[in-house]
C-alpha positions as MATLAB code, in Angstrom:
seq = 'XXXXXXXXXXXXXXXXXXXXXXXXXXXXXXXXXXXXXXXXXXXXXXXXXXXXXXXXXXXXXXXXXXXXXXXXXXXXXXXXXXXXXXXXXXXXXXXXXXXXXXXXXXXXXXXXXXXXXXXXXXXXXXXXXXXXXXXXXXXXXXXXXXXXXXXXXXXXXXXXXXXXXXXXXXXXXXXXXXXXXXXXXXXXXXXXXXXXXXXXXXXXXXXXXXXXXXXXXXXXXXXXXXXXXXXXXXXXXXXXXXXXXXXX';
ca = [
     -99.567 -104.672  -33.879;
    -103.224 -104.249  -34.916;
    -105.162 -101.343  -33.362;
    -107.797 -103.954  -31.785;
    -105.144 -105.533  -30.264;
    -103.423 -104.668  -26.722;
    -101.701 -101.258  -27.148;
     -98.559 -101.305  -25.972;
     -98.410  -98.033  -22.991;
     -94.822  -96.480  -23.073;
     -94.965  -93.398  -20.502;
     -97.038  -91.939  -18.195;
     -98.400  -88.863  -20.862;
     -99.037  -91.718  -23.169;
    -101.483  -93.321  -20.547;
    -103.181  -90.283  -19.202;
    -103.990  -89.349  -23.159;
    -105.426  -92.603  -23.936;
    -107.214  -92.869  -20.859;
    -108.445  -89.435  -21.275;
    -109.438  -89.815  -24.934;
    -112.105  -92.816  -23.696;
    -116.098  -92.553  -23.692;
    -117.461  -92.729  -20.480;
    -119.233  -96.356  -21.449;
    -116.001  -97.750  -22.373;
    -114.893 -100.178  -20.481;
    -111.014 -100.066  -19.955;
    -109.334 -103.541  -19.374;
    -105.187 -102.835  -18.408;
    -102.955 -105.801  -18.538;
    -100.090 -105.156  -15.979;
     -96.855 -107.398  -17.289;
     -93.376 -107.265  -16.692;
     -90.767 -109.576  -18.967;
     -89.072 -111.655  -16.584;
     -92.830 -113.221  -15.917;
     -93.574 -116.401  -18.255;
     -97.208 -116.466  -17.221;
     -97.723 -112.766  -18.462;
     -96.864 -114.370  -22.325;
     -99.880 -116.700  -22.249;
    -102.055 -113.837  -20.724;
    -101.024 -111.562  -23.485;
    -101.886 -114.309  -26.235;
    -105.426 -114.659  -24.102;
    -106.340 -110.586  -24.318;
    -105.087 -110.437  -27.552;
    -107.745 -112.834  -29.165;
    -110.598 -111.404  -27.120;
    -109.630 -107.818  -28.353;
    -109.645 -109.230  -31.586;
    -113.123 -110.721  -30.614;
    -114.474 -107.479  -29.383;
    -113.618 -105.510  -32.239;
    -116.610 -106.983  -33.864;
    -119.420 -104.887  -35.063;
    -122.543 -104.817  -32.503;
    -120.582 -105.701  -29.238;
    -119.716 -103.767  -26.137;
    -116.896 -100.758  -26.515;
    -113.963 -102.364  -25.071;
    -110.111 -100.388  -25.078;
    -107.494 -103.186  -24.655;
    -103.653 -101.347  -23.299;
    -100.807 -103.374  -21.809;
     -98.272 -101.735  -19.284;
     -94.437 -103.207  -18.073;
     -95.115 -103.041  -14.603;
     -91.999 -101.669  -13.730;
     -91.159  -99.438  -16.159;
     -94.533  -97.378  -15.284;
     -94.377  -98.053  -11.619;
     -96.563  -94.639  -10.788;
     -99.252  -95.934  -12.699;
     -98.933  -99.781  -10.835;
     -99.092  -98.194   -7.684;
    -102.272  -96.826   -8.589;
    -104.049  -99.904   -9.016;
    -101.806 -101.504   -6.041;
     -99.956 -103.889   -8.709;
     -97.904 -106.371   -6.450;
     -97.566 -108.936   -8.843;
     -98.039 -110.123  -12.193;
     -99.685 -110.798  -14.719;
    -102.626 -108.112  -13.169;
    -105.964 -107.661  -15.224;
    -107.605 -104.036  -14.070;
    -111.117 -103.562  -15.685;
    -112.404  -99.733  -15.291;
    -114.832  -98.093  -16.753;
    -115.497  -93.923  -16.531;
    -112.491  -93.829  -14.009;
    -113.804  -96.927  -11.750;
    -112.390 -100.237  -11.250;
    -115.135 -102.535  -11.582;
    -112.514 -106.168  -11.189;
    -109.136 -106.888  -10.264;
    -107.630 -110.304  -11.542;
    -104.244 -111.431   -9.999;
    -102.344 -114.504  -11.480;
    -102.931 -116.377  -14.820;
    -106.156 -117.808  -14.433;
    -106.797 -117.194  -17.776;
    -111.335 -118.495  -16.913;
    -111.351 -115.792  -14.492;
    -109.887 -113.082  -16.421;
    -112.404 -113.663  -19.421;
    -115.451 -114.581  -17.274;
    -114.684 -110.770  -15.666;
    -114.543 -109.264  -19.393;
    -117.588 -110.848  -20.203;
    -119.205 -110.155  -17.244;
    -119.022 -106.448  -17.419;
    -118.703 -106.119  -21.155;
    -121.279 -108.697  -22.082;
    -122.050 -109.939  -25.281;
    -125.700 -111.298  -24.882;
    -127.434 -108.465  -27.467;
    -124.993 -109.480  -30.204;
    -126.372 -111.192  -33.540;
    -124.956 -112.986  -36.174;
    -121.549 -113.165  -34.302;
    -119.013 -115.134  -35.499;
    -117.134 -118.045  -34.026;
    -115.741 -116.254  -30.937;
    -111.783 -116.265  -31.250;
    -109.827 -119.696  -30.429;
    -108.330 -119.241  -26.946;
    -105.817 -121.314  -25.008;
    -107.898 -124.454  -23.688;
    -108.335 -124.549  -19.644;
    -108.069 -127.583  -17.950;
    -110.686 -128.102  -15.189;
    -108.780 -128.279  -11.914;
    -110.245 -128.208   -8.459;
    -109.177 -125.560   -6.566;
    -106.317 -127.108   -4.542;
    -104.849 -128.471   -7.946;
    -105.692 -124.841   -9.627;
    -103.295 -123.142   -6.558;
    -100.934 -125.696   -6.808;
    -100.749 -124.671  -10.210;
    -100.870 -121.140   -9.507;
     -97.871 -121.415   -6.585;
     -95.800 -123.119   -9.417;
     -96.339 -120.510  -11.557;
     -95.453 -117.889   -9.104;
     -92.090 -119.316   -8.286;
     -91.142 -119.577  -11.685;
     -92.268 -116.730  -12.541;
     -88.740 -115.056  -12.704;
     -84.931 -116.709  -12.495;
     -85.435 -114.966   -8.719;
     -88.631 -114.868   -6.601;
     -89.197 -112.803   -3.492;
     -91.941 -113.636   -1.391;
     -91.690 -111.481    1.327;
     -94.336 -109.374    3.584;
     -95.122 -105.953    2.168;
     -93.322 -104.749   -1.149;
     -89.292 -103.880   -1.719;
     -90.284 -100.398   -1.506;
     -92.107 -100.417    1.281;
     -91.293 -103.878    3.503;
     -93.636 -104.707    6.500;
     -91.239 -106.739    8.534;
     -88.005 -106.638    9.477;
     -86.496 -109.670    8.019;
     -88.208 -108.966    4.465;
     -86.538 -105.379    4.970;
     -83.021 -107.445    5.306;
     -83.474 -109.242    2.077;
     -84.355 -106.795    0.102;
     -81.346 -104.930    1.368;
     -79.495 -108.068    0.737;
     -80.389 -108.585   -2.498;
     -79.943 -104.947   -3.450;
     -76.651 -104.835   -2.427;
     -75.524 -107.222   -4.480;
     -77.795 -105.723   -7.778;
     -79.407 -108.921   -7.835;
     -82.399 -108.589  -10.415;
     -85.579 -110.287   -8.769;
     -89.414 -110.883   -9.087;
     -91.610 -110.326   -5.941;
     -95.022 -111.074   -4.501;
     -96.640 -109.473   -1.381;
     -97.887 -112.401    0.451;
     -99.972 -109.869    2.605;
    -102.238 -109.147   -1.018;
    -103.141 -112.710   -1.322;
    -104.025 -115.127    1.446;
    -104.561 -117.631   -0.741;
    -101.389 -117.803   -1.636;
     -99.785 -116.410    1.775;
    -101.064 -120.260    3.435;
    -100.550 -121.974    0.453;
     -96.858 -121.520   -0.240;
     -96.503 -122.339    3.726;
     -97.601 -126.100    2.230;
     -96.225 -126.153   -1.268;
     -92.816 -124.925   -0.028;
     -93.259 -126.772    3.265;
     -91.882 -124.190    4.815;
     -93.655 -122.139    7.499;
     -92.396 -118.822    7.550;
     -91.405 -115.290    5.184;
     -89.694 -114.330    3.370;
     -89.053 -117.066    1.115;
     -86.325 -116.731   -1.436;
     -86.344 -118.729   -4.312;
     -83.965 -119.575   -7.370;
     -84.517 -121.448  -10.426;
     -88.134 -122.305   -9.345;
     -85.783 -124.468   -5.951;
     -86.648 -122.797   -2.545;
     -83.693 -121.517   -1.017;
     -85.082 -120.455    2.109;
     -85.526 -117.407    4.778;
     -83.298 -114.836    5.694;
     -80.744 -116.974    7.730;
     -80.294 -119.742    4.960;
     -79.502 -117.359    2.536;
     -76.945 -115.596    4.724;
     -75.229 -118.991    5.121;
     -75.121 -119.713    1.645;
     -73.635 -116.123    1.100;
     -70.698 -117.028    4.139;
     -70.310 -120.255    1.945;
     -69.984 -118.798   -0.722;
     -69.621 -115.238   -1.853;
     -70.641 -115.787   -5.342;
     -74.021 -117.498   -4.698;
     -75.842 -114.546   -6.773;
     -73.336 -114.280   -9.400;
     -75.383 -115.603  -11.821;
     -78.375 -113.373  -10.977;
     -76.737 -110.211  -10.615;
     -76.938 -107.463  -13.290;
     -75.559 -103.839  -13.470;
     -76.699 -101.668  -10.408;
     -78.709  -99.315  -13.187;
     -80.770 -102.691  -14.254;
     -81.480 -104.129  -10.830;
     -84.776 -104.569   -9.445;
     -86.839 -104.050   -6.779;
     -87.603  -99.726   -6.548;
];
């Protein structure tokens, strides 16, 4: 991969080196991925062309680095990562914006915003990015929610984070799940409210934790304990060796 493209961060020395080897005026923009989530492959295509764009002569001093989520989970904790794709801009040590989700408008309105390119001359076409459709904002979270629970073969959406639930009956599912190394995606409806009422609607169901397969709700804690008394196997498919499994 090109240099002005997203680096790829591998360990946690790796990150505090590049971080450390920044000017001051830089500003820092960290794209927080994991591979189970499709959305995080368009986002990557998206930061990929504006580092490309950036590396242009005359315009702002930009560092583009991309992180798995999990596999670096001291350095998502940090920056209170609870789901992804996550866009942290920081510059001299600061966040100055957090972007959660795949609007892919507000992630490059925020890069532009604090890294802007007004005093350039003679630029060139600006890189060809993904087109957006113009959505309202119902249709855009509509969109979003889809995303979400597709966003891995088995979503979580549960009150707190698998590491540290905030209720009871999200507590039980993640013990549920764990038990039976079933790898998973999660979202901490408590981050987002938008998304905490919304799913209420799109799922039309009213409570959490929500469990959901194959982009199909399942349902809350007691559903999924009757499927299990049903049938024993219901996670086969999703179930991995105990060293793989998710959820820390």
């Amino acid at each position: 991969m090109a240099a002005t493209n997203l680096k790829e961060i591998s360990s946690q020395d790796e990150w505090q080196a590049h971080v450390a080897s920044l000017h001051k005026s830089t500003l820092l923009i960290i794209f927080f991925h994991a591979p189970w989530a499709a959305p995080c492959t368009q986002m990557s295509q998206v930061l990929n062309a504006l580092a490309q764009d950036y590396a242009k002569p005359g315009l702002p001093a930009t560092s583009w680095v991309s992180i798995n989520a999990e596999d670096l989970s001291d350095v998502s904790e940090t920056y209170d990562v609870v789901a992804v794709p996550y866009v942290v801009l920081q510059r001299n040590d600061q966040v100055v914006e957090t972007i959660s989700g795949s609007n892919v408008a507000l992630v490059r309105k925020a890069i532009e915003t604090h890294a802007p390119k007004d005093s350039a001359t003679n630029e060139e076409p600006a890189a060809e990015l993904p087109a957006e459709e113009n959505l309202d904002p119902q249709e855009e979270l509509k969109k979003r929610l889809s995303g979400l629970v597709n966003a891995a073969p088995v979503m979580l959406f549960m009150k707190g984070t698998p590491s540290a639930p905030q209720c009871g009956f999200s507590r039980q599912m993640v013990a549920l799940l764990r038990e039976r190394n079933v790898k998973y995606g999660f979202f901490n409806i408590l981050a987002d409210d938008d998304v905490r009422q919304g799913l209420k609607t799109f799922a039309d169901w009213p409570t959490y934790p929500q469990l959901w397969m194959s982009g199909e709700l399942v349902g809350g804690l007691d559903i999924v304990k009757e499927e299990l008394e049903n049938d024993a196997d219901f996670f086969k498919q999703f179930s991995v060796p105990k060293e793989d499994a998710a959820a820390a």
